[in-house]
Coordinates of C-alpha atoms and ligand atoms in Angstrom, one line a residue:
M240 CA 87.3 57.4 -150.7
R241 CA 88.5 54.0 -151.8
P242 CA 85.9 52.2 -153.9
L243 CA 83.5 50.1 -151.9
Q244 CA 83.4 46.3 -152.2
M245 CA 81.6 43.5 -150.3
V246 CA 85.0 42.0 -149.6
D247 CA 88.4 43.5 -150.2
T248 CA 90.8 40.6 -150.6
K249 CA 93.2 42.8 -152.7
T250 CA 94.1 45.3 -150.0
Q251 CA 94.3 42.5 -147.5
Y252 CA 96.8 40.7 -149.8
Q253 CA 98.9 43.8 -150.2
K254 CA 99.6 43.8 -146.4
I255 CA 101.0 40.2 -146.4
K256 CA 102.3 40.1 -149.9
Q257 CA 105.9 39.6 -149.1
E258 CA 105.3 36.7 -146.9
V259 CA 102.7 35.1 -149.2
D260 CA 104.8 35.5 -152.3
A261 CA 107.8 33.9 -150.6
A262 CA 105.7 31.0 -149.4
V263 CA 104.2 30.4 -152.8
I264 CA 107.6 30.5 -154.5
G265 CA 108.8 28.1 -151.8
V266 CA 106.2 25.6 -152.9
L267 CA 107.0 26.1 -156.6
E268 CA 110.6 25.5 -155.9
S269 CA 109.9 22.4 -153.8
S270 CA 107.7 20.9 -156.5
Q271 CA 105.7 19.3 -153.8
F272 CA 102.3 20.5 -155.1
I273 CA 99.9 18.0 -153.5
G274 CA 100.2 16.9 -149.9
G275 CA 103.5 17.0 -148.1
K276 CA 104.9 19.0 -145.3
V277 CA 103.3 22.3 -146.1
V278 CA 99.8 20.8 -146.2
N279 CA 100.4 18.8 -143.0
D280 CA 101.8 21.8 -141.1
F281 CA 98.8 23.8 -142.0
A282 CA 96.5 21.0 -140.9
D283 CA 98.3 20.8 -137.6
N284 CA 98.2 24.5 -137.0
L285 CA 94.5 24.7 -137.8
A286 CA 93.8 21.8 -135.4
K287 CA 95.6 23.7 -132.7
Y288 CA 93.7 26.9 -133.5
N289 CA 90.3 25.2 -133.7
E290 CA 91.0 23.1 -130.6
V291 CA 90.2 19.9 -132.4
K292 CA 92.1 16.6 -132.6
H293 CA 92.0 16.0 -136.4
V294 CA 91.9 18.3 -139.4
I295 CA 91.5 16.7 -142.8
P296 CA 92.2 19.2 -145.5
C297 CA 90.2 18.9 -148.7
A298 CA 89.4 20.7 -152.0
N299 CA 86.5 22.9 -150.9
G300 CA 83.7 23.2 -148.3
T301 CA 81.1 21.4 -150.5
D302 CA 83.4 18.4 -150.7
A303 CA 84.0 18.6 -146.9
L304 CA 80.2 18.1 -146.4
Q305 CA 80.0 15.3 -149.0
I306 CA 83.0 13.4 -147.5
S307 CA 81.5 13.8 -144.0
M308 CA 78.2 12.2 -145.1
M309 CA 80.1 9.4 -146.9
A310 CA 82.2 8.7 -143.8
L311 CA 79.1 8.4 -141.6
E312 CA 78.0 5.6 -144.0
L313 CA 74.6 7.2 -144.5
Q314 CA 72.4 5.1 -146.8
P315 CA 70.1 6.1 -149.6
G316 CA 66.8 7.3 -148.2
D317 CA 68.3 8.3 -144.8
E318 CA 67.0 11.7 -143.7
V319 CA 69.4 14.6 -143.0
I320 CA 67.9 17.6 -141.3
T321 CA 69.2 21.1 -142.2
P322 CA 67.9 24.6 -142.1
S323 CA 66.3 25.8 -145.4
F324 CA 67.8 29.2 -144.9
T325 CA 71.3 28.5 -145.9
Y326 CA 73.7 28.3 -148.9
I327 CA 72.8 25.5 -151.3
A328 CA 76.1 23.6 -150.6
T329 CA 74.9 22.6 -147.1
V330 CA 72.3 20.4 -148.6
E331 CA 73.3 19.6 -152.2
A332 CA 75.7 16.8 -151.2
A333 CA 73.0 15.1 -149.3
A334 CA 70.9 14.9 -152.4
L335 CA 73.9 13.8 -154.5
L336 CA 74.3 10.8 -152.1
K337 CA 70.6 10.0 -152.5
L338 CA 69.9 11.0 -148.9
K339 CA 66.7 12.9 -148.2
P340 CA 67.2 16.5 -147.1
V341 CA 64.6 17.6 -144.6
F342 CA 64.3 21.3 -144.3
V343 CA 63.4 23.0 -141.0
E344 CA 62.7 26.4 -139.8
V345 CA 65.3 28.9 -138.4
D346 CA 65.2 31.0 -135.3
K347 CA 64.1 34.5 -136.2
E348 CA 66.8 36.2 -134.2
T349 CA 69.9 34.1 -134.8
F350 CA 68.9 33.0 -138.4
C351 CA 70.2 29.5 -137.4
I352 CA 68.3 26.2 -137.1
D353 CA 65.5 26.3 -134.6
P354 CA 66.1 23.4 -132.1
A355 CA 62.3 22.9 -131.5
A356 CA 61.6 22.7 -135.2
L357 CA 64.5 20.3 -135.6
E358 CA 63.2 17.9 -132.9
K359 CA 59.7 17.9 -134.5
A360 CA 61.2 16.9 -137.8
I361 CA 62.9 13.8 -136.5
T362 CA 61.5 10.5 -137.9
P363 CA 62.8 6.9 -137.6
K364 CA 64.7 7.5 -140.8
T365 CA 66.6 10.6 -139.5
K366 CA 70.3 9.9 -139.3
A367 CA 72.1 13.3 -139.1
I368 CA 71.6 17.0 -138.5
I369 CA 73.6 19.7 -140.3
P370 CA 73.4 23.0 -138.3
V371 CA 74.8 26.0 -140.1
H372 CA 76.5 28.8 -138.2
L373 CA 75.1 31.4 -140.5
Y374 CA 76.8 34.7 -141.2
G375 CA 79.4 33.9 -138.5
H376 CA 77.0 33.4 -135.5
A377 CA 76.8 29.9 -133.9
A378 CA 73.6 27.8 -134.0
N379 CA 72.3 26.8 -130.6
M380 CA 74.7 23.8 -130.3
E381 CA 74.0 22.9 -126.7
A382 CA 70.3 22.3 -127.5
I383 CA 71.2 20.6 -130.8
M384 CA 73.7 18.2 -129.3
A385 CA 71.2 17.3 -126.5
I386 CA 68.6 16.4 -129.2
A387 CA 71.1 14.5 -131.2
Q388 CA 72.2 12.5 -128.2
K389 CA 68.6 11.7 -127.2
H390 CA 67.7 10.5 -130.7
N391 CA 71.1 9.0 -131.5
L392 CA 71.9 11.2 -134.4
Y393 CA 75.1 12.5 -136.0
V394 CA 75.8 16.2 -136.1
I395 CA 77.8 17.7 -138.9
E396 CA 78.5 21.4 -138.3
D397 CA 78.6 23.6 -141.4
N398 CA 81.2 26.0 -140.1
A399 CA 82.0 27.6 -143.5
Q400 CA 81.0 31.0 -142.3
A401 CA 82.0 30.9 -138.7
I402 CA 85.6 29.8 -138.4
G403 CA 87.1 31.3 -135.2
C404 CA 83.7 31.7 -133.5
D405 CA 83.6 30.7 -129.8
Y406 CA 80.7 28.8 -128.3
T407 CA 80.0 29.1 -124.6
F408 CA 78.1 26.3 -122.9
A409 CA 75.7 26.9 -120.0
N410 CA 78.4 25.7 -117.5
G411 CA 80.8 28.4 -118.8
S412 CA 83.1 26.1 -120.8
K413 CA 83.9 27.2 -124.4
K414 CA 84.6 25.4 -127.7
K415 CA 85.3 26.6 -131.2
T416 CA 82.5 26.1 -133.6
G417 CA 83.3 23.2 -135.9
S418 CA 84.7 21.1 -133.0
I419 CA 81.4 20.6 -131.1
G420 CA 79.5 18.1 -133.4
H421 CA 80.8 14.7 -134.5
I422 CA 82.2 16.4 -137.6
G423 CA 82.8 20.1 -138.6
C424 CA 83.2 21.3 -142.1
T425 CA 84.6 24.5 -143.3
S426 CA 85.4 26.4 -146.5
F427 CA 88.4 28.6 -147.4
Y428 CA 86.6 30.1 -150.4
P429 CA 88.5 33.4 -151.0
S430 CA 85.7 35.6 -149.4
K431 CA 85.4 33.5 -146.3
N432 CA 86.9 34.7 -143.0
L433 CA 89.9 32.5 -143.6
G434 CA 90.1 32.7 -147.4
A435 CA 92.5 30.9 -149.7
Y436 CA 93.5 32.3 -153.2
G437 CA 91.4 29.6 -154.8
D438 CA 89.2 26.7 -153.6
A439 CA 90.0 24.9 -150.4
G440 CA 88.3 23.3 -147.4
A441 CA 88.7 21.2 -144.3
I442 CA 87.0 18.7 -142.1
F443 CA 87.3 18.6 -138.3
T444 CA 86.7 15.8 -135.9
N445 CA 87.7 14.6 -132.4
D446 CA 86.9 11.0 -133.3
D447 CA 90.0 8.9 -134.3
A448 CA 88.0 6.3 -136.3
L449 CA 86.0 8.9 -138.2
A450 CA 89.2 10.9 -138.9
N451 CA 90.7 7.8 -140.5
R452 CA 87.6 7.2 -142.7
L453 CA 87.4 10.9 -143.7
K454 CA 91.1 10.9 -144.7
M455 CA 90.7 7.7 -146.7
I456 CA 87.6 8.9 -148.5
A457 CA 89.3 12.1 -149.6
I458 CA 91.9 10.1 -151.4
H459 CA 90.0 7.4 -153.3
G460 CA 89.2 5.3 -150.3
Q461 CA 92.8 4.3 -149.7
A462 CA 94.9 4.0 -146.6
K463 CA 97.8 2.5 -148.4
R464 CA 98.7 3.6 -152.0
Y465 CA 96.8 1.6 -154.6
Y466 CA 94.8 -0.4 -152.1
H467 CA 91.3 1.0 -152.1
D468 CA 89.1 -0.2 -149.2
M469 CA 86.0 1.9 -149.9
V470 CA 84.5 4.1 -152.5
G471 CA 85.9 7.6 -152.1
C472 CA 86.6 10.6 -154.2
N473 CA 89.5 12.9 -155.0
S474 CA 89.5 16.0 -152.8
R475 CA 92.9 17.3 -151.9
L476 CA 94.1 20.6 -150.7
D477 CA 97.0 21.7 -152.8
A478 CA 100.2 22.9 -151.2
I479 CA 100.1 26.5 -152.7
Q480 CA 96.7 27.1 -151.0
A481 CA 98.0 25.5 -147.8
A482 CA 101.0 27.7 -147.7
I483 CA 98.8 30.8 -148.1
L484 CA 96.3 29.6 -145.6
D485 CA 99.0 28.9 -143.0
I486 CA 100.1 32.5 -143.2
K487 CA 96.6 33.9 -143.1
L488 CA 95.7 31.6 -140.2
K489 CA 98.2 33.6 -138.1
H490 CA 96.2 36.7 -138.9
L491 CA 92.8 35.2 -138.4
D492 CA 92.1 36.6 -134.9
E493 CA 93.2 40.0 -136.0
Y494 CA 91.0 39.7 -139.1
I495 CA 88.0 38.7 -136.9
D496 CA 88.7 41.7 -134.6
A497 CA 88.7 44.0 -137.7
R498 CA 85.3 42.6 -138.7
R499 CA 84.0 43.1 -135.2
K500 CA 85.2 46.6 -135.2
A501 CA 83.4 47.3 -138.4
A502 CA 80.3 45.6 -137.1
A503 CA 80.4 47.8 -133.9
F504 CA 80.6 50.9 -136.1
Y505 CA 77.4 49.9 -138.0
D506 CA 75.7 48.9 -134.7
K507 CA 76.3 52.3 -133.2
A508 CA 74.9 54.0 -136.2
F509 CA 71.8 51.8 -136.6
S510 CA 70.8 50.6 -133.1
G511 CA 67.6 52.1 -131.8
N512 CA 66.4 52.8 -135.3
S513 CA 63.0 51.0 -135.6
A514 CA 63.2 50.7 -139.4
I515 CA 66.1 48.2 -139.2
T516 CA 67.3 45.5 -136.8
I517 CA 71.0 45.0 -136.2
P518 CA 72.5 41.5 -136.0
Y519 CA 71.5 39.6 -132.8
R520 CA 74.1 38.0 -130.6
A521 CA 73.0 35.1 -128.4
A522 CA 74.8 34.7 -125.1
Y523 CA 76.3 31.4 -126.2
S524 CA 78.0 32.8 -129.3
N525 CA 80.3 35.5 -130.1
H526 CA 80.0 36.7 -133.7
V527 CA 82.8 36.6 -136.3
F528 CA 80.8 38.6 -138.8
H529 CA 81.3 36.8 -142.0
Q530 CA 78.3 39.0 -142.9
Y531 CA 76.8 42.0 -141.3
T532 CA 73.2 41.4 -142.0
L533 CA 70.4 43.8 -141.3
L534 CA 66.7 43.0 -141.0
V535 CA 64.6 45.6 -142.8
N536 CA 61.4 46.3 -140.9
T537 CA 59.5 49.2 -142.2
V538 CA 61.2 50.1 -145.5
N539 CA 61.3 48.0 -148.8
R540 CA 64.4 45.9 -148.8
D541 CA 64.8 45.7 -152.5
E542 CA 64.4 49.4 -152.9
L543 CA 67.1 49.9 -150.2
H544 CA 69.4 47.5 -152.1
Q545 CA 68.8 49.5 -155.3
Y546 CA 69.3 52.8 -153.6
L547 CA 72.7 51.7 -152.2
A548 CA 73.7 50.3 -155.6
D549 CA 72.8 53.7 -157.2
N550 CA 75.2 55.3 -154.7
G551 CA 78.0 52.9 -155.5
I552 CA 77.5 50.8 -152.4
P553 CA 77.4 47.0 -152.9
S554 CA 75.0 45.0 -150.7
M555 CA 73.9 41.4 -151.0
I556 CA 70.8 39.3 -150.3
Y557 CA 71.9 36.1 -148.7
Y558 CA 69.7 34.2 -149.6
P559 CA 66.9 35.3 -151.9
V560 CA 65.5 31.7 -152.4
P561 CA 65.5 29.2 -149.5
C562 CA 66.6 25.7 -150.2
H563 CA 63.1 24.2 -150.0
K564 CA 62.0 26.5 -152.8
Q565 CA 65.0 25.6 -155.1
K566 CA 64.1 23.8 -158.3
M567 CA 66.8 21.1 -157.6
F568 CA 64.8 20.0 -154.5
E569 CA 61.4 19.9 -156.1
T570 CA 61.3 16.2 -155.7
F571 CA 61.8 16.5 -152.0
G572 CA 58.4 18.1 -151.5
G573 CA 59.5 21.7 -151.6
S574 CA 56.0 23.1 -152.0
D575 CA 54.7 21.1 -149.0
Y576 CA 56.9 22.9 -146.6
H577 CA 55.5 25.7 -144.5
L578 CA 58.5 27.8 -143.2
P579 CA 57.2 31.3 -142.6
V580 CA 60.3 32.6 -140.7
T581 CA 62.5 31.4 -143.6
D582 CA 60.3 32.9 -146.2
W583 CA 60.1 36.2 -144.3
L584 CA 63.9 36.4 -143.9
T585 CA 64.4 36.0 -147.7
E586 CA 62.5 39.2 -148.1
K587 CA 63.9 41.1 -145.1
V588 CA 67.7 40.5 -145.0
I589 CA 70.3 42.7 -146.5
S590 CA 74.1 42.3 -146.0
L591 CA 76.3 45.4 -146.0
P592 CA 80.0 45.4 -147.0
I593 CA 82.1 43.9 -144.2
H594 CA 85.7 42.8 -144.3
T595 CA 89.0 43.4 -142.8
E596 CA 89.9 46.5 -144.8
L597 CA 86.9 48.8 -144.3
D598 CA 87.9 52.2 -143.2
E599 CA 85.9 54.8 -141.3
E600 CA 85.4 57.1 -144.3
Q601 CA 83.9 54.2 -146.2
Q602 CA 81.7 53.1 -143.3
T603 CA 80.5 56.7 -142.6
F604 CA 79.4 56.9 -146.2
I605 CA 77.6 53.6 -146.2
V606 CA 75.8 54.5 -143.0
S607 CA 74.8 57.9 -144.3
K608 CA 73.2 56.4 -147.4
V609 CA 71.4 53.7 -145.4
L610 CA 70.0 56.3 -143.0
E611 CA 69.2 58.7 -145.9
F612 CA 67.0 56.0 -147.5
I613 CA 65.3 55.0 -144.3
N614 CA 64.6 58.6 -143.3
K615 CA 63.3 59.6 -146.8
Ligands
PLP1895 C1 80.8 28.7 -148.7 C2 79.9 27.8 -148.0 C3 79.9 26.4 -148.3 C4 80.7 25.8 -149.4 O1 82.0 26.0 -149.5 P1 82.8 25.9 -150.9 O2 84.2 26.0 -150.5 O3 82.4 27.1 -151.7 O4 82.5 24.6 -151.6 C5 79.0 25.6 -147.6 N1 78.2 26.1 -146.7 C6 78.1 27.4 -146.4 C7 77.2 27.9 -145.4 C8 78.9 28.3 -147.1 O5 78.9 29.6 -146.8

């Protein structure tokens, strides 16, 4: 059996090596390392894929979130509502910009922001909501957009884990996640579903004026070289990463299919077992399985984690500490929060290896060890 990994970017690379190597050499020979045709072509292709008007490439997903909040001209003290059960990057930029992160509860089935909890957290100072499509499953965007409209709030989707996910509205129409809110942010961190070979990210919007601001902020607030109209930052996607991403974008749907196939294999093995709960799929979202995350009901999660490790099977806890309990947010009243679903999830979730290169032999082994532990 091939060794087990949470993600196998190496085997994936081997399959597209010729094309990738040629593209990288092409950039090296062109000497156009920052910006230029390769970056623009990738942005155009990604905009087509994600069915969105503008794609602004940037250096990473964390920057994408920061640039978004800057473009919305949020002011110090403005409140930004996010789920506490997410990766720290969703919220960190808000604090950096002296905004006030407000943490709300997640839905216990989708693990994404709970619209009812979100609405309750709105105050006159609330300016924006950042829903996260956690693990590759969409948040309830229809409800979130309705609340946002009612209260005149911006929505920035954190789509870092869900690129390629389709959202279906009640009337049957569909949109890609990341193109539903005012702004969508994504990350091309190597282990993400569309992963670069280094850091990279992008911002999506259908709003022309916002697109203009986002673009300017990512390059020192300039529209014209050496004329700086607003305070920005330096967050560029380099051409080597864009060349690689453009090739991988063509494979993205096939990569998602491979993840879904692996998820279906796990589902079949685990469904109906009362000791664990398989990932939920809401009717409005298909799932792109950035993670395959089980809920452990009757057995000890950490013991399962250890048991798998002892058998050479990696598994991960995303995330052991929710944002509201992170030391960096102590000053935002962390201990005053009462988020029982979030706290419960931090003790009950476990993510199994899922990626495009898993084979049946590997999955059979993983499944057998999970079941062996549960049935012990
Ligand atoms: C990966 C990730 C980010 C940050 O992306 P980087 O490219 O690592 O900066 C933000 N939010 C979520 C939910 C993520 O998973």
